[in-house]
Amino acid sequence: MAATPGGGKTVAKGQDLRGFLRIGVAVTALGAGAASAEPSSPPSDIVVLGAPLARPESDRAYDSVVIDRARLTGDASGRIEDVLGDVAGLQQFRRSDSRSANPSAQGLTLRALGGNASSRTLVLLDGVPITDPFFGYVPFNALSAERLSEIRVTRGGGSGAFGAGALSGTVELISAGRDALPPLAANASYGSFGSVQVAATAAPDVGAGYIAVSGRYDRSDGFYTTPESQRVAATARARYRDWSTSIRAVAPIDELTELQASASVLRDDRTLRFKGADSSTDGQDASVRLIHRGSWAVDAIAYLQTRNFTNKVISATTFRMTLNQRDTPATGLGGKIELRPPVGDAHLLRIGGDVRRASGELFEDGYNATTGALTLRRNAGGNQTTAGLFVEDEWKLGDLVVTGGGRVDRWSIADGFLRERNPAGVLTTNAAYADRDGTRATGRAGARWQVAGPLAIRAAAYTGFRLPTPNELYRPFVVVPITTQANADLKLERLRGAEAGIDLTPLPGVSLSATAFTNRLEDAIANVTIATNVRRRQNVDAIVAKGIEASAALRHGPFSLTASYAFNASRVHASGNAAQLDGFIPAQSPRNAANATFAWAPAKGPSLSATVRRIGKQYEDDLQTDILPAVTTVDGVASLPVGHGLTLVARAENVFDVNVITRNAGGSIDYGTPRTLWIGVRLGG
């Protein structure tokens, strides 16, 4: 039986599935893990139960990185967003992770294209988009490393068969199957600041298929994000409590067809900076997927998401509540179908369509910062839809693989509104925004040539677009002391880009990769300063990003070293009332980012790993007045098997306790995670 990248059971064609169940489950050694630049695919005569369709070989024409399960479950923080930091140049809007960031700031981007907290990267879990339908952020606390087999990050735009929205790249999360999970696995850790992490997964066989049931709970009294010199009586620790649970069932219909169904529930509560500055997120997701691996391969998905977000804003001077975002219900639903008709061994043709609808609204109350009296009630929202058709072809010409394809998307932004009432309930603002729609054609093309055994060269070009989220269009927000206004007239963001790279494997166990790129994001949405402590979401002419990305991996026996580096030279091109930004570096966009992980992980016995991350200087704001200094952190993990499937695990985050400045608003500072020590135990995989 073979372990596969997508997880699940593997069966040679023609083998009876029920007979397979008696073979057993392969045991996957938990080593150090690494990010690999080379995608892998199962042999063509293997059926993979619980996995997606086989990955096209032409994916290697694009700059992609794979993070394996061992690395996902071996990070010092135990957080998915921190593991993604292994891909240099991939970042959240702010440097803080999901324990001490406002959830609505957890957007992902690549290649220093800036942003305003909405994801410019398309994030998929088993083919389903998982960004929040209203805000566009990634619900990281709902993602547990124990439930995944791998993450694939593809830098660069052009969504192809994935769906609309991949401006800076695509992040694909693949659920683990029984080959990656033992029938029962669990882990529990206790850490600094009264922190607790507990996770468990049960994956029993059911008939000819299996079910994986997982749960996770995290809580902490939290650390102070505020420097000691700026603390007041109302200053609070960044406490958090979150939990999530999921169930995934895989059932074969026949030898070549299977049904995959998933459902999950999440709850996330946080306090940031001041007492009473509480936020919460509730979410429920469900999806069903049909996979057929016959001569006409089929991948069909349908999904539903529901979210609700609340947030209380506290004045930095009077420490009274100034805004209560008490309710933000949102819904995302959609589906996709992909067909792969038989067109000969030299071609892999993918055709299909997808649709996604996102809708939501906010209900919030404003209060006088001095008296605490109610001043207004606000209700705003709207919906948007994208529906697209796509075609992509892969053509193998000996050592040369060529790929290309295109999409045509019909989009609409509709039913936008803003209503405000005074404390007496009298309507003072009643705006209904005009519906908008249009059609957008995008495409991507690439080639990879295996010049010689150890050397391959590749090149790609692509276009893409992204709709502004309902949050950007309709919801103003406050990060004390800055107020950012919404803008219902925002245009679509449109990207053009190209890249070229080399992949080199000079010796067994050694791989090197380098990519040069240029991207132009037109009508980029930015938070533009329009007055003291007031910003507004606006389209600037463009953000142009150029740079180099490099990665390396070395493996020798139990030793491994993986590293990546990204150099980004990005600039804002702006005119009109944003002309003051022309030539500036986009906010929250470091010029340099690098990381390296060294690990010693023999097949049996103890293991050690250390990760060093470096993030270069970046600017908090659009006017380049507030600096976030460069910072280097070191994390470490050690494990010791003690028998009977039990392993002791010690983890250390930010070993040297450096101050990671995550926010700087005119000298008002927030810090990221300080030194945090963990001790725990792991049972099973």
XYZ file of C-alpha atoms in Angstrom, residues 46-675:
630
model
C -3.070 3.682 -8.316
C -6.530 4.678 -7.127
C -6.416 7.079 -4.181
C -9.471 6.945 -1.928
C -10.202 10.317 -0.365
C -7.886 12.372 -2.580
C -8.611 14.832 -5.393
C -7.955 13.986 -9.029
C -4.310 13.505 -9.965
C -2.392 16.764 -10.131
C -1.416 17.840 -13.655
C 2.290 17.544 -14.380
C 2.153 21.036 -15.902
C 1.657 22.534 -12.418
C 5.443 22.503 -12.246
C 5.495 25.255 -14.874
C 4.439 27.642 -12.093
C 6.389 28.684 -8.992
C 4.979 26.332 -6.363
C 5.999 25.057 -2.936
C 4.667 22.027 -1.034
C 4.592 21.905 2.786
C 4.284 18.291 3.906
C 2.400 16.860 6.871
C 5.467 16.389 9.046
C 6.298 20.085 8.801
C 2.657 21.094 9.319
C 2.471 19.188 12.602
C 6.013 20.088 13.700
C 5.912 23.873 14.075
C 6.599 25.434 17.469
C 3.348 27.430 17.516
C 0.967 24.751 16.279
C -0.679 27.383 14.031
C -1.184 26.977 10.282
C -0.498 30.652 9.551
C 2.943 30.408 11.147
C 3.861 27.340 9.098
C 2.882 29.265 5.960
C 5.669 31.637 6.933
C 8.020 28.969 5.526
C 7.067 30.336 2.101
C 9.056 33.555 1.999
C 6.940 36.413 0.710
C 3.630 34.946 1.907
C 2.209 37.075 4.708
C -0.855 38.190 6.558
C -1.842 41.833 6.541
C -0.217 42.149 9.977
C 2.680 40.242 11.545
C 0.638 38.863 14.454
C -0.893 35.396 14.208
C -4.466 34.403 14.996
C -3.916 34.500 18.763
C -3.361 38.262 18.910
C -4.730 39.720 15.666
C -8.183 40.989 14.932
C -9.727 38.219 12.785
C -10.694 40.679 10.047
C -6.968 41.453 9.491
C -6.068 37.866 8.559
C -5.917 38.275 4.791
C -3.113 36.580 2.855
C -1.018 38.025 0.064
C 2.164 37.194 -1.841
C 4.773 39.140 -3.779
C 4.472 42.381 -1.779
C 1.266 43.493 -3.477
C 0.178 45.220 -0.289
C -3.410 45.050 0.792
C -5.973 46.201 3.304
C -6.569 42.902 5.120
C -8.675 41.207 2.398
C -6.966 38.200 0.829
C -5.378 38.703 -2.565
C -4.539 35.015 -2.450
C -7.137 32.344 -3.247
C -7.268 29.876 -0.318
C -8.919 26.488 -0.871
C -9.614 23.533 1.415
C -10.234 20.416 -0.661
C -11.182 22.649 -3.570
C -13.568 24.878 -1.557
C -12.803 28.612 -1.052
C -12.586 29.253 2.696
C -12.117 33.016 2.996
C -14.852 34.789 4.934
C -17.705 35.771 2.549
C -18.029 39.283 3.995
C -14.513 40.256 5.072
C -12.262 38.157 2.834
C -10.046 36.948 5.705
C -8.862 33.374 6.359
C -10.343 31.681 9.487
C -7.025 30.216 10.633
C -8.355 29.079 14.008
C -10.668 26.691 12.176
C -7.682 25.038 10.459
C -5.870 22.354 12.407
C -2.599 20.917 11.096
C -3.579 17.466 12.365
C -6.389 17.352 9.762
C -4.173 18.066 6.736
C -1.785 16.036 4.613
C -0.124 18.925 2.771
C -0.390 22.536 1.682
C 0.562 23.653 -1.805
C 1.356 27.323 -2.383
C 1.462 28.561 -5.979
C 2.903 32.027 -6.294
C 1.558 34.277 -9.037
C -1.905 35.075 -10.333
C -4.111 33.374 -12.872
C -6.748 31.215 -11.279
C -7.291 28.771 -14.133
C -9.473 25.909 -12.938
C -9.411 27.082 -9.296
C -11.888 29.974 -9.496
C -11.746 33.757 -9.538
C -9.699 35.763 -7.051
C -6.137 34.408 -7.347
C -4.249 37.683 -7.769
C -1.034 36.999 -5.878
C -1.311 33.206 -5.788
C -3.216 30.147 -4.611
C -2.971 28.215 -1.339
C -4.407 24.693 -1.519
C -4.995 22.794 1.717
C -5.507 19.032 1.309
C -7.225 17.000 4.024
C -5.420 13.974 5.414
C -6.795 10.503 4.794
C -6.310 7.254 6.632
C -2.815 6.765 5.181
C -1.751 9.921 7.019
C -3.844 9.338 10.149
C -3.828 6.376 12.518
C -7.223 5.194 13.758
C -6.760 7.408 16.815
C -4.416 10.337 17.403
C -4.336 13.022 20.058
C -2.069 15.655 21.513
C -2.201 18.025 24.458
C 0.147 20.836 25.479
C 0.438 23.371 28.279
C 2.343 26.597 27.752
C 3.246 30.046 28.990
C 0.470 32.474 29.994
C -1.788 29.613 31.072
C -2.073 28.392 27.487
C -3.642 25.068 26.535
C -3.789 23.239 23.195
C -5.747 19.988 22.839
C -6.539 18.141 19.597
C -7.819 14.669 18.770
C -8.774 12.764 15.637
C -10.529 9.427 15.230
C -10.471 7.844 11.775
C -12.276 4.493 11.769
C -13.080 2.397 8.733
C -16.777 2.405 7.835
C -17.748 -0.161 5.248
C -15.526 0.312 2.220
C -14.746 3.912 3.182
C -13.775 5.797 6.301
C -14.749 8.711 8.518
C -12.369 11.205 10.146
C -13.752 13.077 13.158
C -11.553 15.824 14.608
C -11.739 18.371 17.382
C -9.431 21.086 18.665
C -9.489 23.464 21.632
C -7.103 26.367 22.351
C -7.169 28.896 25.154
C -4.786 31.288 26.886
C -4.760 34.068 29.438
C -2.625 35.817 26.819
C 0.326 38.162 26.780
C 0.394 41.953 26.769
C 0.565 43.265 23.225
C 1.073 46.772 24.640
C 4.602 47.849 25.629
C 4.954 48.301 29.389
C 5.515 52.058 28.999
C 2.124 52.447 27.275
C 0.000 50.321 29.588
C -2.862 51.828 31.576
C -5.416 50.461 33.988
C -7.642 49.422 31.071
C -4.854 47.534 29.273
C -5.669 43.845 28.841
C -3.805 40.750 27.841
C -4.503 39.228 24.418
C -6.517 36.346 25.776
C -8.200 33.911 23.413
C -10.380 30.836 23.442
C -11.323 28.955 20.316
C -12.509 25.556 19.311
C -13.419 23.760 16.131
C -14.704 20.362 15.157
C -15.004 18.656 11.800
C -16.148 15.437 10.222
C -15.096 14.113 6.825
C -16.585 10.980 5.296
C -15.342 9.200 2.170
C -17.446 6.492 0.554
C -16.614 4.634 -2.689
C -19.519 4.247 -5.071
C -17.602 1.907 -7.363
C -13.951 1.238 -8.190
C -13.529 4.587 -9.937
C -16.072 6.796 -8.192
C -16.314 8.110 -4.655
C -18.215 10.638 -2.587
C -16.449 12.944 -0.130
C -18.523 14.922 2.379
C -17.299 17.378 5.018
C -18.805 19.536 7.744
C -17.192 21.771 10.346
C -18.095 24.176 13.129
C -15.877 26.866 14.680
C -16.005 29.390 17.517
C -13.314 31.969 18.188
C -13.198 34.553 21.027
C -10.410 37.109 21.511
C -9.601 40.215 23.549
C -7.153 42.740 22.115
C -5.333 45.593 23.891
C -8.107 46.926 26.186
C -10.572 45.372 28.620
C -13.866 44.954 26.804
C -12.264 45.008 23.325
C -13.698 41.586 22.559
C -14.282 39.930 19.199
C -15.945 36.665 18.259
C -16.377 34.528 15.178
C -18.899 31.763 14.608
C -18.848 29.598 11.513
C -20.360 26.498 9.957
C -19.174 24.923 6.695
C -20.443 21.991 4.673
C -19.402 20.537 1.332
C -19.882 17.487 -0.820
C -17.553 16.328 -3.572
C -17.911 13.656 -6.256
C -14.722 12.226 -7.763
C -14.720 9.927 -10.800
C -11.433 8.621 -12.169
C -12.647 6.964 -15.349
C -11.691 7.853 -18.914
C -13.918 10.908 -18.475
C -12.623 12.106 -15.101
C -15.004 14.264 -13.047
C -14.534 16.521 -10.019
C -17.801 18.103 -8.811
C -18.106 20.190 -5.631
C -20.950 22.004 -3.861
C -20.521 23.963 -0.631
C -22.166 26.273 1.905
C -20.549 28.621 4.454
C -22.136 30.684 7.211
C -20.235 33.196 9.343
C -20.946 35.753 12.028
C -18.483 38.258 13.473
C -18.747 40.645 16.413
C -16.270 43.264 17.596
C -16.165 45.952 20.295
C -13.934 49.002 19.825
C -12.629 50.765 22.943
C -11.438 54.393 23.019
C -7.681 54.770 23.627
C -8.278 57.906 25.699
C -11.475 57.375 27.706
C -11.465 53.532 27.547
C -15.185 53.495 26.888
C -16.740 51.509 24.067
C -17.072 53.653 20.941
C -18.384 51.023 18.519
C -20.212 47.738 18.978
C -20.184 45.675 15.792
C -22.746 43.387 17.315
C -23.756 41.264 14.355
C -22.253 40.551 10.918
C -24.048 37.544 9.418
C -22.615 36.363 6.095
C -23.178 33.464 3.730
C -21.084 31.962 0.966
C -22.313 29.252 -1.347
C -21.214 27.838 -4.647
C -19.936 24.924 -6.613
C -17.605 23.720 -9.302
C -17.495 20.983 -11.904
C -14.375 19.936 -13.780
C -14.289 17.398 -16.616
C -11.195 15.740 -18.076
C -12.148 14.114 -21.364
C -9.905 11.471 -22.970
C -7.759 13.318 -25.536
C -4.725 11.058 -25.751
C -1.637 10.464 -23.643
C 0.068 13.672 -24.795
C -2.722 15.940 -23.497
C -4.579 16.568 -20.277
C -7.629 18.718 -20.998
C -9.622 20.327 -18.168
C -12.942 22.030 -18.860
C -15.676 23.169 -16.521
C -17.304 25.960 -14.604
C -17.737 27.370 -11.124
C -19.963 29.808 -9.291
C -19.700 31.608 -5.936
C -22.142 33.958 -4.217
C -21.181 35.948 -1.131
C -23.629 38.022 0.860
C -23.622 39.694 4.235
C -24.531 42.723 6.282
C -23.424 44.443 9.459
C -25.369 45.746 12.429
C -23.403 48.101 14.649
C -23.945 50.808 17.252
C -21.809 53.892 17.843
C -21.257 55.493 21.235
C -19.867 58.779 22.528
C -16.338 58.108 23.795
C -16.757 60.505 26.718
C -20.277 59.922 27.976
C -20.904 56.414 26.652
C -24.240 57.547 25.179
C -25.569 55.873 22.035
C -25.019 58.106 18.984
C -26.083 55.992 15.981
C -27.208 52.616 14.718
C -25.793 51.467 11.382
C -26.877 48.676 9.042
C -25.058 48.053 5.748
C -24.389 45.201 3.360
C -24.859 43.669 -0.062
C -23.984 40.647 -2.140
C -21.790 39.668 -5.050
C -21.597 36.781 -7.484
C -19.004 35.361 -9.862
C -19.783 32.614 -12.370
C -17.124 31.386 -14.741
C -16.259 28.868 -17.436
C -12.713 27.618 -17.860
C -10.593 25.458 -20.149
C -6.971 24.387 -19.677
C -4.774 22.037 -21.641
C -1.482 20.354 -20.840
C 0.632 19.190 -23.788
C 3.633 16.896 -23.299
C 6.353 17.138 -25.941
C 9.077 14.876 -24.651
C 11.037 16.817 -22.055
C 8.894 19.907 -22.664
C 5.523 20.412 -21.004
C 3.356 23.295 -22.216
C 0.147 24.443 -20.552
C -2.355 27.177 -21.202
C -5.938 28.101 -20.604
C -8.467 30.777 -19.989
C -11.546 31.778 -18.043
C -14.558 33.936 -18.748
C -16.311 35.195 -15.604
C -19.596 37.009 -15.243
C -19.614 39.091 -12.069
C -22.117 41.242 -10.229
C -22.179 43.512 -7.168
C -25.766 44.054 -6.071
C -28.161 45.165 -3.355
C -25.610 47.390 -1.609
C -27.044 49.685 1.050
C -26.202 51.852 4.069
C -28.747 52.930 6.671
C -28.072 54.959 9.799
C -30.478 55.949 12.552
C -30.102 58.301 15.466
C -30.695 57.165 19.075
C -34.394 57.960 18.696
C -34.656 55.546 15.774
C -35.064 58.240 13.117
C -33.508 57.340 9.756
C -30.709 59.846 9.018
C -28.949 58.053 6.134
C -30.608 55.800 3.590
C -28.268 55.013 0.698
C -29.015 52.350 -1.908
C -26.034 51.775 -4.186
C -26.434 51.046 -7.873
C -26.031 47.430 -8.972
C -23.001 46.699 -11.144
C -22.061 43.750 -13.330
C -19.718 42.810 -16.123
C -17.734 40.111 -17.867
C -14.033 39.510 -17.408
C -11.735 37.248 -19.440
C -8.459 36.050 -17.899
C -5.892 33.441 -18.750
C -2.580 31.880 -17.915
C 0.104 29.949 -19.814
C 3.337 28.256 -18.864
C 6.044 25.877 -19.980
C 8.659 23.695 -18.283
C 11.619 22.144 -20.098
C 13.745 19.445 -18.496
C 16.978 20.602 -20.118
C 19.068 17.853 -18.544
C 18.669 15.384 -15.704
C 19.314 17.873 -12.903
C 18.185 21.103 -14.605
C 14.782 22.401 -15.665
C 13.723 25.882 -16.757
C 10.211 27.296 -16.707
C 8.257 30.405 -17.596
C 4.684 31.573 -17.135
C 2.404 34.548 -17.747
C -1.045 35.220 -16.324
C -3.877 37.660 -15.716
C -6.482 37.753 -12.960
C -9.051 39.869 -11.147
C -10.682 40.269 -7.742
C -13.966 41.805 -6.674
C -13.883 44.151 -3.671
C -15.411 42.395 -0.679
C -18.631 43.582 1.002
C -16.384 44.634 3.892
C -14.345 46.935 1.646
C -17.445 48.316 -0.032
C -19.728 48.932 2.911
C -18.066 48.590 6.352
C -16.058 51.357 8.030
C -13.818 50.250 10.891
C -11.587 51.596 13.644
C -8.155 50.424 14.792
C -7.574 52.986 17.537
C -6.883 55.803 16.815
C -7.333 55.337 13.017
C -10.783 55.336 11.384
C -10.991 53.756 7.920
C -14.011 54.561 5.755
C -15.647 52.156 3.303
C -16.193 52.994 -0.379
C -19.140 51.537 -2.310
C -17.677 52.748 -5.629
C -14.527 50.611 -5.561
C -13.506 49.085 -8.890
C -12.282 45.556 -9.528
C -8.585 44.834 -9.033
C -6.888 43.508 -12.208
C -3.497 41.826 -12.453
C -0.997 41.104 -15.216
C 2.157 39.171 -14.462
C 5.000 37.054 -15.782
C 7.771 34.948 -14.260
C 10.723 32.759 -15.221
C 12.644 30.287 -13.110
C 14.986 27.339 -12.806
C 14.805 24.119 -10.793
C 18.076 22.331 -10.056
C 18.758 18.973 -8.377
C 22.578 18.710 -8.561
C 22.838 15.834 -6.074
C 20.485 13.277 -4.519
C 18.647 14.957 -1.689
C 19.539 18.457 -2.874
C 17.098 20.761 -4.676
C 17.375 24.435 -5.564
C 14.855 26.769 -7.140
C 14.826 30.433 -8.183
C 12.145 32.581 -9.812
C 12.159 36.150 -11.107
C 8.782 37.850 -11.516
C 7.014 41.060 -12.429
C 3.407 41.821 -11.502
C 1.203 44.852 -12.145
C -1.966 45.160 -10.070
C -4.199 47.824 -11.597
C -6.869 49.677 -9.608
C -5.331 48.250 -6.441
C -7.482 48.850 -3.356
C -5.569 50.660 -0.616
C -6.318 52.428 2.645
C -5.550 56.040 1.657
C -5.047 58.784 4.247
C -7.493 61.646 3.652
C -7.215 63.479 7.006
C -5.539 63.153 10.394
C -6.331 59.667 11.727
C -8.785 59.112 8.866
C -8.271 56.788 5.905
C -10.569 55.705 3.078
C -10.525 52.667 0.857
C -9.670 53.814 -2.659
C -8.398 52.423 -5.941
C -4.906 53.627 -6.771
C -3.640 53.458 -10.342
C -1.481 50.396 -9.784
C 0.955 48.528 -7.575
C 3.951 47.220 -9.525
C 5.910 44.425 -7.847
C 9.149 42.926 -9.125
C 11.388 40.501 -7.356
C 13.183 37.223 -6.906
C 12.148 34.143 -4.923
C 14.559 31.347 -4.052
C 14.294 28.102 -2.116
C 16.611 25.254 -1.208
C 16.260 21.846 0.402
C 19.000 19.475 1.596
C 18.367 16.017 2.990
C 20.996 13.555 4.168
C 19.952 10.682 6.362
C 18.136 12.062 9.414
C 19.306 15.621 8.690
C 17.407 18.171 6.641
C 17.720 21.861 5.892
C 15.092 23.891 4.055
C 15.256 27.592 3.339
C 13.539 30.264 1.275
C 14.136 33.931 0.496
C 12.047 36.597 -1.217
C 13.224 39.981 -2.456
C 10.371 42.306 -3.406
C 10.672 45.703 -5.035
C 7.110 46.988 -5.121
C 5.890 50.542 -5.685
C 2.586 52.378 -5.753
C 1.619 54.287 -8.900
C -0.998 56.844 -7.935
C -2.570 60.072 -9.163
C -5.506 62.326 -8.328
C -6.368 62.546 -4.631
C -3.956 59.649 -3.944
C -1.050 61.306 -5.766
C 0.861 61.686 -2.495
C 1.388 57.906 -2.555
C 3.077 57.824 -5.971
C 6.408 56.000 -5.745
C 5.835 54.793 -2.183
C 6.181 51.212 -1.012
C 2.754 49.614 -0.361
C 1.795 49.431 3.317
C 2.637 46.182 5.116
C 5.022 45.046 2.339
C 8.552 44.099 3.467
C 11.317 44.274 0.885
C 13.076 41.163 2.229
C 11.855 37.989 3.890
C 13.771 34.802 4.648
C 13.510 31.657 6.726
C 15.322 28.384 7.322
C 14.483 25.198 9.201
C 17.138 22.718 10.320
C 15.971 19.339 11.573
C 17.394 16.091 12.872
C 14.734 13.393 12.740
C 15.838 9.738 12.733
C 13.233 7.086 11.997
C 13.173 6.149 15.693
C 14.174 8.037 18.790
C 14.258 11.728 19.655
C 14.114 14.540 17.098
C 15.075 18.221 17.052
C 14.288 21.150 14.788
C 14.927 24.884 14.754
C 13.361 27.570 12.554
C 14.785 31.033 11.932
C 12.585 33.687 10.326
C 13.587 37.153 9.171
C 11.091 39.831 8.098
C 12.470 43.050 6.701
C 11.421 46.591 7.531
C 7.954 47.572 6.391
C 5.578 50.503 6.777
C 2.391 50.476 8.807
C 0.686 53.175 6.777
C 0.289 54.374 3.206
C 2.311 57.580 3.817
C 5.419 55.704 5.044
C 5.477 57.602 8.348
C 5.186 54.676 10.782
C 7.863 51.987 10.552
C 7.702 48.342 11.578
C 11.408 47.474 12.070
C 13.035 44.352 10.679
C 12.924 41.427 13.089
C 14.452 37.950 13.403
C 12.883 35.180 15.482
C 13.990 31.653 16.376
C 11.681 28.748 17.246
C 12.552 25.236 18.375
C 10.888 21.827 18.778
C 12.159 18.655 20.497
C 10.394 15.304 20.767
C 11.162 12.145 22.733
C 9.274 8.857 22.238
C 8.544 7.165 25.567
C 6.840 4.009 24.315
C 3.340 2.700 23.765
C 2.780 5.262 20.994
C 3.428 8.217 23.323
C 5.843 11.048 22.546
C 6.854 13.936 24.770
C 7.097 17.219 22.867
C 8.730 20.478 23.984
C 8.305 23.650 21.949
C 9.713 27.146 22.206
C 8.441 30.164 20.271
C 10.541 33.311 19.901
C 13.376 31.736 21.895
C 15.274 35.003 22.382
C 12.134 36.984 23.322
C 12.612 39.726 20.724
C 9.974 42.440 20.404
C 8.015 41.853 17.200
C 6.250 45.143 16.430
C 2.985 44.300 14.676
C 1.346 47.741 14.721
C 2.688 51.279 14.942
C 0.101 54.060 14.697
C 1.971 57.288 15.437
C 3.954 55.585 18.188
C 1.069 53.559 19.610
C 2.651 50.099 19.510
C 1.456 46.504 19.528
C 3.775 43.514 19.962
C 3.472 40.003 18.580
C 4.110 36.715 20.370
C 6.876 36.919 23.007
C 8.888 33.907 24.175
